[in-house]
Coordinates of C-alpha atoms and ligand atoms in Angstrom, one line a residue:
X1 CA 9.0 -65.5 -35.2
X2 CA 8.4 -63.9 -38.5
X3 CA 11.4 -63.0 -40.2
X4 CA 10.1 -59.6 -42.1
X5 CA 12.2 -56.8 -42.1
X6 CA 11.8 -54.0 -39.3
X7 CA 12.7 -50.9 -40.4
X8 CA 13.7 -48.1 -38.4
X9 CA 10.8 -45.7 -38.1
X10 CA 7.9 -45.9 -40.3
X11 CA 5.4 -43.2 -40.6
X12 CA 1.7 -44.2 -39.9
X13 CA -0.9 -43.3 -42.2
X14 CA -4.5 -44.2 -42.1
X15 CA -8.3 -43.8 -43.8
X16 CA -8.3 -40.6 -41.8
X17 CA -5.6 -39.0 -42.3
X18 CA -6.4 -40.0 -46.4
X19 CA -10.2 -38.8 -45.9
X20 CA -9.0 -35.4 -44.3
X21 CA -6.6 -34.7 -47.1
X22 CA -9.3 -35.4 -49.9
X23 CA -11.5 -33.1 -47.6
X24 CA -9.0 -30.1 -48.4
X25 CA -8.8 -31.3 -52.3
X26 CA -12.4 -30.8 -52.9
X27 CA -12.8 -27.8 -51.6
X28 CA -10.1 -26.5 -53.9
X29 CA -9.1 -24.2 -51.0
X30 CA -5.4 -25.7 -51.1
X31 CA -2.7 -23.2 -49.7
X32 CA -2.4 -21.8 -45.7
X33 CA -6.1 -21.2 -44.8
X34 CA -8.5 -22.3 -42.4
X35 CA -7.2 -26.0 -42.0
X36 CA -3.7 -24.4 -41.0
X37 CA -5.2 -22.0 -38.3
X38 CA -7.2 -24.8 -36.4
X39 CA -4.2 -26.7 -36.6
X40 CA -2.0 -23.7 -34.8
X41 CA -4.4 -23.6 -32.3
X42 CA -5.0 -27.1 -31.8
X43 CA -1.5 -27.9 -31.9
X44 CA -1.6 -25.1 -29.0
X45 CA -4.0 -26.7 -26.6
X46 CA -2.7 -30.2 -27.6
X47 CA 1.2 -29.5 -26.8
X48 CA 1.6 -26.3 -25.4
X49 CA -0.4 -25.8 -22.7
X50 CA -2.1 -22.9 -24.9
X51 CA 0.9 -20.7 -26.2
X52 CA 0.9 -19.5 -29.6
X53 CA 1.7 -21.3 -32.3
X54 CA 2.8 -20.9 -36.2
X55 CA 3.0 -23.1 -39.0
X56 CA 5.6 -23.1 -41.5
X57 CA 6.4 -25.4 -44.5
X58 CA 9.5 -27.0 -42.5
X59 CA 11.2 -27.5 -39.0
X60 CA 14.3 -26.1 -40.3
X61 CA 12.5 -22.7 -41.4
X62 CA 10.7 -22.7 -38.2
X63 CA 14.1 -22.4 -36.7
X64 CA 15.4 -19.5 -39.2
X65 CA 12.5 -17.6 -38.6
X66 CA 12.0 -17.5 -34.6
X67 CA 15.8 -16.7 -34.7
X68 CA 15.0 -14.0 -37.2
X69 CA 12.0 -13.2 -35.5
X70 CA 13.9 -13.1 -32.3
X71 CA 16.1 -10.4 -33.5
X72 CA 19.2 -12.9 -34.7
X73 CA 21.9 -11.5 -36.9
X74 CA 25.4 -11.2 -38.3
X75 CA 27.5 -10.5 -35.5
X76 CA 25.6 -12.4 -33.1
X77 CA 26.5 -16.0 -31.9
X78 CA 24.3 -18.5 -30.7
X79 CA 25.7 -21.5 -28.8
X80 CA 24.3 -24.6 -30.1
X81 CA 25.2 -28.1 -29.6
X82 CA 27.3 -30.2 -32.5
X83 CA 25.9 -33.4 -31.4
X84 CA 22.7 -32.8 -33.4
X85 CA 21.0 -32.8 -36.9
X86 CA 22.4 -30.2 -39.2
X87 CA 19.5 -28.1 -39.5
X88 CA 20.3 -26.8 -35.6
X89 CA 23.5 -24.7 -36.6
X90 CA 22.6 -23.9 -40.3
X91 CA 19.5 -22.2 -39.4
X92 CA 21.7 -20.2 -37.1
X93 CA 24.5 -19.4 -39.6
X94 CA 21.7 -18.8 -42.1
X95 CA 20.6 -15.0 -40.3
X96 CA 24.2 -14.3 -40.5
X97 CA 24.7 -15.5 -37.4
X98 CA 27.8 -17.8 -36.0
X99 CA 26.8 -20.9 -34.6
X100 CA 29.7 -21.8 -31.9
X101 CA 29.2 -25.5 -30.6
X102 CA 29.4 -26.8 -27.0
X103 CA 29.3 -30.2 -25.7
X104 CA 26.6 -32.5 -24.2
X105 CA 26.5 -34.6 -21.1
X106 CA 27.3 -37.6 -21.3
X107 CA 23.7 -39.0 -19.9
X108 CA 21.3 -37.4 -21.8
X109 CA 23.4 -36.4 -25.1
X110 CA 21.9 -33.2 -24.3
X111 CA 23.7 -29.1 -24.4
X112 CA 26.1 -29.6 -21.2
X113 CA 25.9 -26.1 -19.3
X114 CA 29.5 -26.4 -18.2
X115 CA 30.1 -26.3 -22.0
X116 CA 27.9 -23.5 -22.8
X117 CA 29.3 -21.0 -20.2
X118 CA 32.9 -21.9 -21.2
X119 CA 32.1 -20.5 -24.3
X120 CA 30.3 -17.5 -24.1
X121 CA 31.8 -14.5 -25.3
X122 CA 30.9 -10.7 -26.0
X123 CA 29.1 -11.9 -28.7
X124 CA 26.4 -14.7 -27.8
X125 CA 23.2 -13.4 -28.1
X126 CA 21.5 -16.6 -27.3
X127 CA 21.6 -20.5 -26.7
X128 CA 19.3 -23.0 -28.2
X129 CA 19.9 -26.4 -26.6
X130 CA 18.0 -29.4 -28.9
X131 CA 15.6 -31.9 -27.3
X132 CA 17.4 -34.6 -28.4
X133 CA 15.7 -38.3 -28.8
X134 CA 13.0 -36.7 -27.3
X135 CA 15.2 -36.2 -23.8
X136 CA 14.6 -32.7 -22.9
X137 CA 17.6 -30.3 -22.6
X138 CA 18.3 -29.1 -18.6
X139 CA 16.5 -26.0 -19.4
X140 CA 16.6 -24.9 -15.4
X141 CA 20.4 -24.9 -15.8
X142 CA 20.3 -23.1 -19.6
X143 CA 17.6 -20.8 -18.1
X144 CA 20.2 -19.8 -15.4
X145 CA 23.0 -19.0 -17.4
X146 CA 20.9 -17.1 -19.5
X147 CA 19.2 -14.6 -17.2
X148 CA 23.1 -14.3 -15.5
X149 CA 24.3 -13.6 -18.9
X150 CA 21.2 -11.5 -20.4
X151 CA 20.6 -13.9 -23.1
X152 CA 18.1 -15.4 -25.3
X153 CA 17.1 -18.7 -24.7
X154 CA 15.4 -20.7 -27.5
X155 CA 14.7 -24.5 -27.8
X156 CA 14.8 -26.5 -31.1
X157 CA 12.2 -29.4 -30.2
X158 CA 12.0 -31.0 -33.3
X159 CA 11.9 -34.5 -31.9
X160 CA 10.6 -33.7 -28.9
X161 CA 6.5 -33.5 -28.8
X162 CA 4.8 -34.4 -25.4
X163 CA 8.3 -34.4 -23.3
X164 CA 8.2 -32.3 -20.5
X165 CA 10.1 -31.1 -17.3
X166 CA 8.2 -31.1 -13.8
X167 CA 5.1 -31.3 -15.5
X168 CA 5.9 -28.2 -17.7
X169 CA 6.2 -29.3 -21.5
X170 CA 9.4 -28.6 -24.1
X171 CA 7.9 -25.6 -26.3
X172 CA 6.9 -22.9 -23.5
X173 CA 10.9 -22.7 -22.2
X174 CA 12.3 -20.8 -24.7
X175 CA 11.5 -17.1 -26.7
X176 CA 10.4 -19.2 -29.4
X177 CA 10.6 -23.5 -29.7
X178 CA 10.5 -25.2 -33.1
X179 CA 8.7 -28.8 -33.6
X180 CA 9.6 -30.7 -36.5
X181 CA 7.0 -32.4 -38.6
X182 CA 8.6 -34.4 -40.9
X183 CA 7.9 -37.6 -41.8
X184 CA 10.3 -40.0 -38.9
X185 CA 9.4 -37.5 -36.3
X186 CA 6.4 -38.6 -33.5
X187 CA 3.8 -37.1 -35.5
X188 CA 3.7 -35.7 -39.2
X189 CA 2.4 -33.1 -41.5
X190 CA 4.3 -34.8 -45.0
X191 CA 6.8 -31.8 -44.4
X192 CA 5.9 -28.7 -41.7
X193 CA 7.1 -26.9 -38.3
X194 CA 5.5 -25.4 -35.8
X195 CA 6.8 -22.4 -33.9
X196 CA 5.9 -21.9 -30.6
X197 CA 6.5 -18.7 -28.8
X198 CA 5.2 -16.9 -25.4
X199 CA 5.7 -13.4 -27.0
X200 CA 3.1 -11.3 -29.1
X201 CA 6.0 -9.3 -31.1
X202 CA 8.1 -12.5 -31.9
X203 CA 4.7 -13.9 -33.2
X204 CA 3.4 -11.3 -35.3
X205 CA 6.8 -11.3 -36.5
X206 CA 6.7 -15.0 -37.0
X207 CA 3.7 -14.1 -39.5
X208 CA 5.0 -11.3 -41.2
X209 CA 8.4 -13.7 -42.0
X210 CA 6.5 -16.3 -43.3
X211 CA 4.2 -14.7 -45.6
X212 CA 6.7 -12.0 -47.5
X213 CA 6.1 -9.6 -44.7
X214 CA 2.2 -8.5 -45.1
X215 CA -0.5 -9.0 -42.6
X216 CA -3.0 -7.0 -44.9
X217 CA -2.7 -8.5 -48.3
X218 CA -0.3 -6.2 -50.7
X219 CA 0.6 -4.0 -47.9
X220 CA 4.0 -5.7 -47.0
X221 CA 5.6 -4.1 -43.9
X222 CA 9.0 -6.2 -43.9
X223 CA 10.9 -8.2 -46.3
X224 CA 10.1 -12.1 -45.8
X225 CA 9.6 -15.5 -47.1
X226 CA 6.8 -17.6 -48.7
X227 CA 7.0 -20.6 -45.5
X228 CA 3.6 -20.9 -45.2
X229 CA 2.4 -24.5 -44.6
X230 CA -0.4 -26.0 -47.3
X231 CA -4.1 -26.7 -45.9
X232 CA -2.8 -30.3 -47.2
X233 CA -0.6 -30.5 -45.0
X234 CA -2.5 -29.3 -42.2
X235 CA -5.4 -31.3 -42.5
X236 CA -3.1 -34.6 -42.0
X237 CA -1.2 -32.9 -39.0
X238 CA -5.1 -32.3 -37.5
X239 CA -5.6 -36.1 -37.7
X240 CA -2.0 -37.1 -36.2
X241 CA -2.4 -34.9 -33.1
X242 CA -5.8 -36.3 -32.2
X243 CA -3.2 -39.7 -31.9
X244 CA 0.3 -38.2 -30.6
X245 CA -0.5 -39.8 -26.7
X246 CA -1.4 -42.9 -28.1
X247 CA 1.5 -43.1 -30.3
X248 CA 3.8 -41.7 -27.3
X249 CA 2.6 -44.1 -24.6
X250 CA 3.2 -47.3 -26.9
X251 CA 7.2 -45.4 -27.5
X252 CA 7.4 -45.3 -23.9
X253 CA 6.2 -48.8 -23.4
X254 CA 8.2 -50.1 -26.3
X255 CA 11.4 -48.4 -25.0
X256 CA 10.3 -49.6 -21.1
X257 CA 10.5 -53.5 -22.7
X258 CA 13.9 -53.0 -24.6
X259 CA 15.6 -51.3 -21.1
X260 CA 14.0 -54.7 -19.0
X261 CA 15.4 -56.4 -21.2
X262 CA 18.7 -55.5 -23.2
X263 CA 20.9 -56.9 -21.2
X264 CA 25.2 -55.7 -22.5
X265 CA 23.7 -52.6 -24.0
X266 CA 23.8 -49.3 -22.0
X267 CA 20.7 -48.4 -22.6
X268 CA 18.7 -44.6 -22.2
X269 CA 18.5 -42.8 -19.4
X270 CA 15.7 -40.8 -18.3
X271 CA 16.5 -37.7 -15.8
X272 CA 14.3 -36.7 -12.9
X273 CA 11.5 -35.5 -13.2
X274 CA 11.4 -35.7 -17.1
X275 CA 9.0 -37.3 -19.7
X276 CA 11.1 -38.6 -22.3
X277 CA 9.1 -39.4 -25.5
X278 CA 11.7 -41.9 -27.4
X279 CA 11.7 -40.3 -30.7
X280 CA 14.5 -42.5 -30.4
X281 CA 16.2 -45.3 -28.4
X282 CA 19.9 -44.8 -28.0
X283 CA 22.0 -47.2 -27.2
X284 CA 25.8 -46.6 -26.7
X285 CA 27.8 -49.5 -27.9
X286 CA 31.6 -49.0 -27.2
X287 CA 33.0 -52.2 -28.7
X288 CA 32.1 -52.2 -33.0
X289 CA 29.1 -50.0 -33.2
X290 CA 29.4 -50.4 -37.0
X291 CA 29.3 -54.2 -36.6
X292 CA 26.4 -54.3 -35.0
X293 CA 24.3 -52.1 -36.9
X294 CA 25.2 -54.5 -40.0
X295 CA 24.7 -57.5 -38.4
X296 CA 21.7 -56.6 -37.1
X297 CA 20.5 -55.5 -40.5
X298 CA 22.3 -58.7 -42.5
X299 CA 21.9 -61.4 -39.9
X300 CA 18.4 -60.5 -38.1
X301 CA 16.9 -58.1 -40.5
X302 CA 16.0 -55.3 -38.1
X303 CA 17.1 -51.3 -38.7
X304 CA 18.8 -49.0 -36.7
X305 CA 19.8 -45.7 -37.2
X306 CA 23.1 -43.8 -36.1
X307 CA 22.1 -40.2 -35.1
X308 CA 24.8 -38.7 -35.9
X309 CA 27.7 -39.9 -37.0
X310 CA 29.4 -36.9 -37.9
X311 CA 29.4 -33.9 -35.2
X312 CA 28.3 -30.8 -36.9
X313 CA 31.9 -29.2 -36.0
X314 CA 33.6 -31.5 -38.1
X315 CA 31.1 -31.5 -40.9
X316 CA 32.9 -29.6 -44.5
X317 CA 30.0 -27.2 -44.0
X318 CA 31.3 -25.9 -40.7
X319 CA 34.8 -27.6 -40.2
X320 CA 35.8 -26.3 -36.9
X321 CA 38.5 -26.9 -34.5
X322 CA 36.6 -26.8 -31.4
X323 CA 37.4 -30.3 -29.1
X324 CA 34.3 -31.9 -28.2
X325 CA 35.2 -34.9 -26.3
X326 CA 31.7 -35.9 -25.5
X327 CA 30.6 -35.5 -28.5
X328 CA 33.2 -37.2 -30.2
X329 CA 32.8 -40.5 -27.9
X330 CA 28.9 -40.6 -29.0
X331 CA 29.6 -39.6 -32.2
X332 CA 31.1 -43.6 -32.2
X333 CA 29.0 -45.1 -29.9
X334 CA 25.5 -43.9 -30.0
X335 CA 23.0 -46.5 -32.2
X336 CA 19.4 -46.0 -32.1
X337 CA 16.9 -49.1 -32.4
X338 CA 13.7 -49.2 -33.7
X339 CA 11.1 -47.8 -30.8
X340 CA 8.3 -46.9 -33.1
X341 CA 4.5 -47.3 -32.0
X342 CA 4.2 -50.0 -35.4
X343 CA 6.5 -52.7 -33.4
X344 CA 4.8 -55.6 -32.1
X345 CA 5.8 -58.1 -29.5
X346 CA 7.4 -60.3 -32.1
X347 CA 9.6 -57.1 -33.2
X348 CA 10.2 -56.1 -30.0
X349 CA 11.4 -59.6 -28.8
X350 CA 13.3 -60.0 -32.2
X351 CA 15.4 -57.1 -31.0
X352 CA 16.1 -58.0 -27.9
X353 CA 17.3 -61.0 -28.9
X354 CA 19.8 -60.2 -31.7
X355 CA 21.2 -57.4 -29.6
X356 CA 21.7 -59.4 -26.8
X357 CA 23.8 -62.1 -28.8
X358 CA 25.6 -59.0 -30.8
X359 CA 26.6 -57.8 -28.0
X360 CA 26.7 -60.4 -25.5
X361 CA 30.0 -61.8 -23.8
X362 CA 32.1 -63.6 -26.6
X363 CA 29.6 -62.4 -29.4
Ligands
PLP401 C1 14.3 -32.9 -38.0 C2 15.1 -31.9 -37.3 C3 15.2 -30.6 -37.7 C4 14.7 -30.1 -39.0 O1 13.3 -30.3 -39.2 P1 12.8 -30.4 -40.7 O2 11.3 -30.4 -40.5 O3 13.3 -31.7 -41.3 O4 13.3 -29.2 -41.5 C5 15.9 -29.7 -36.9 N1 16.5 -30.1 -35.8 C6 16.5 -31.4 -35.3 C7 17.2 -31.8 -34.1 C8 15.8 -32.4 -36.1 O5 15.8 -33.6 -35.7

């Protein structure tokens, strides 16, 4: 067994995506043009089963402007989870909004809808649960609440390309979904979003937001951003979606051997009737998380990652009181281990092994 480093996630780059980008150089056509509107509506028919779609230069603007699109403001609240990456809430409290934080279930790490309702006040305006891991929320429970409660419903599924519920794929759920394009997620742009969304109003608005408000050059309607995503950057987010089932069938596979054959972890679940697409593969480890991730770095040279460590509640930028019990206990346990489609045999056996002694009785 080779003895080389695996790191946690690791981008994959090739000749094509390389070729594409030089493409885009030499024809010295370098900000949002044509590349970025063949890759909204590839992106479209690739992932969404044909709803709109709008680039932006990040996930985390993709999520300030669908809520902005979306009508979010000061005095509304929007009930997220705090078991999540930062960008979630802050996008929220960015529009002047409040985020208020509910817990997850305990399977899935996922908004828990028992939470959500016990939380609702005059205020909410909407809920956006996060695809977390690549698990989708239970949007048939959020929906629900929603339509009982007249709220919004949006989805933040910025590690969550290709999972779907029944059949029915994260992205077409919510008023508006967000994909992440960064570099660790299950396909790349360098940095991007993409913003899906089922309404014509929240999508113009979408473009309007991201371009400082004009549709017809110099004739700006509303006050907005420069978030538009580079031809650049679109020509290597073409190149990755003509691979994303490729890459998503060997995280499934990968994460199929590590469940056969971890053997003291507890290791993912998957609920019915969903397609889970591993952007990670959590563990829970209730004895010496810590430990483990530094032994499995220092003694067997393979990464891991702990996603999060710190529940956004508790963070100095939102320091809350709320009591998150669910969140708290996987805020200690959860460790996620390498999954991604670069792993060969050797890796995949080379984890297995080293977490089953770390873990295993008397380790
Ligand atoms: C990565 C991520 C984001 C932010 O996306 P960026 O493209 O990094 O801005 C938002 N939410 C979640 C859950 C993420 O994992």
């Amino acid at each position: 067994m080779s003895n080389e480093f695996i790191p946690a996630a690791r981008p994959i780059i090739g000749e094509d995506e390389r070729r594409a980008v030089d493409a885009v150089l030499q024809s010295g056509q370098l900000a949002q043009g044509t590349e970025v509107a063949a890759f909204e509506e590839e992106f479209s028919k690739v992932l969404l089963d044909e709803r709109a779609a709008v680039a932006v230069n990040s996930g985390t603007t993709g999520l300030h402007l669908g809520l902005l699109a979306a009508g979010i403001g000061p005095g509304d609240e929007v009930i997220v989870p705090s078991f999540t990456f930062a960008a979630t809430a802050n996008s929220v409290a960015l529009t002047g909004a409040t985020p208020v934080f509910a817990d997850i279930e305990p399977d899935y790490f996922c908004l828990s809808a028992e939470s959500v309702k016990s939380v609702i006040t005059e205020r909410t305006a909407a809920i956006m649960p996060v695809h977390l891991y690549g698990h989708p929320a239970n949007m048939d429970q959020l929906q629900q609440i929603a339509d009982d409660r007249g709220l919004q419903l949006f989805e933040d599924a910025a590690q969550a390309h290709g999972a779907s519920i029944n059949g029915r794929r994260v992205g077409t759920f919510g008023a508006f979904a967000m994909f992440s394009l960064y570099p660790t997620k299950n396909m790349t742009s360098g940095e991007g979003g993409m913003v899906s969304t089922g309404s014509p109003e929240i999508e113009r608005q979408l473009r309007l937001l991201r371009n400082q408000g004009m549709e017809k050059q110099y004739e700006n309607e509303i006050v907005g951003f420069n978030a538009r995503m580079t031809n650049l950057h679109a020509a290597i987010g073409r190149v990755q979606l003509t691979k994303i089932w490729r890459w998503t069938k060997q995280r499934q596979d990968n994460a199929a051997f590590l469940s056969k054959n971890l053997t003291n972890a507890v290791v993912p679940k998957v609920a019915d009737g969903v397609e889970h697409v591993y952007h990670q593969y959590t563990v829970r480890i209730t004895d010496d998380r810590d430990g483990v991730a530094a032994a499995l770095r220092d003694e067997f040279q393979i990464g891991s990652g702990v996603y999060y460590p710190i529940p956004n509640h508790r963070l100095p930028s939102f320091s809350r009181a709320e009591d998150l019990p669910v969140t708290e206990a996987a805020s200690k346990e959860v460790i996620s281990l390498p999954v991604h489609p670069s792993l060969s045999q050797d890796d995949l056996e080379r984890i297995v092994t080293a977490m089953n002694k770390l873990t295993g009785a008397g380790a």
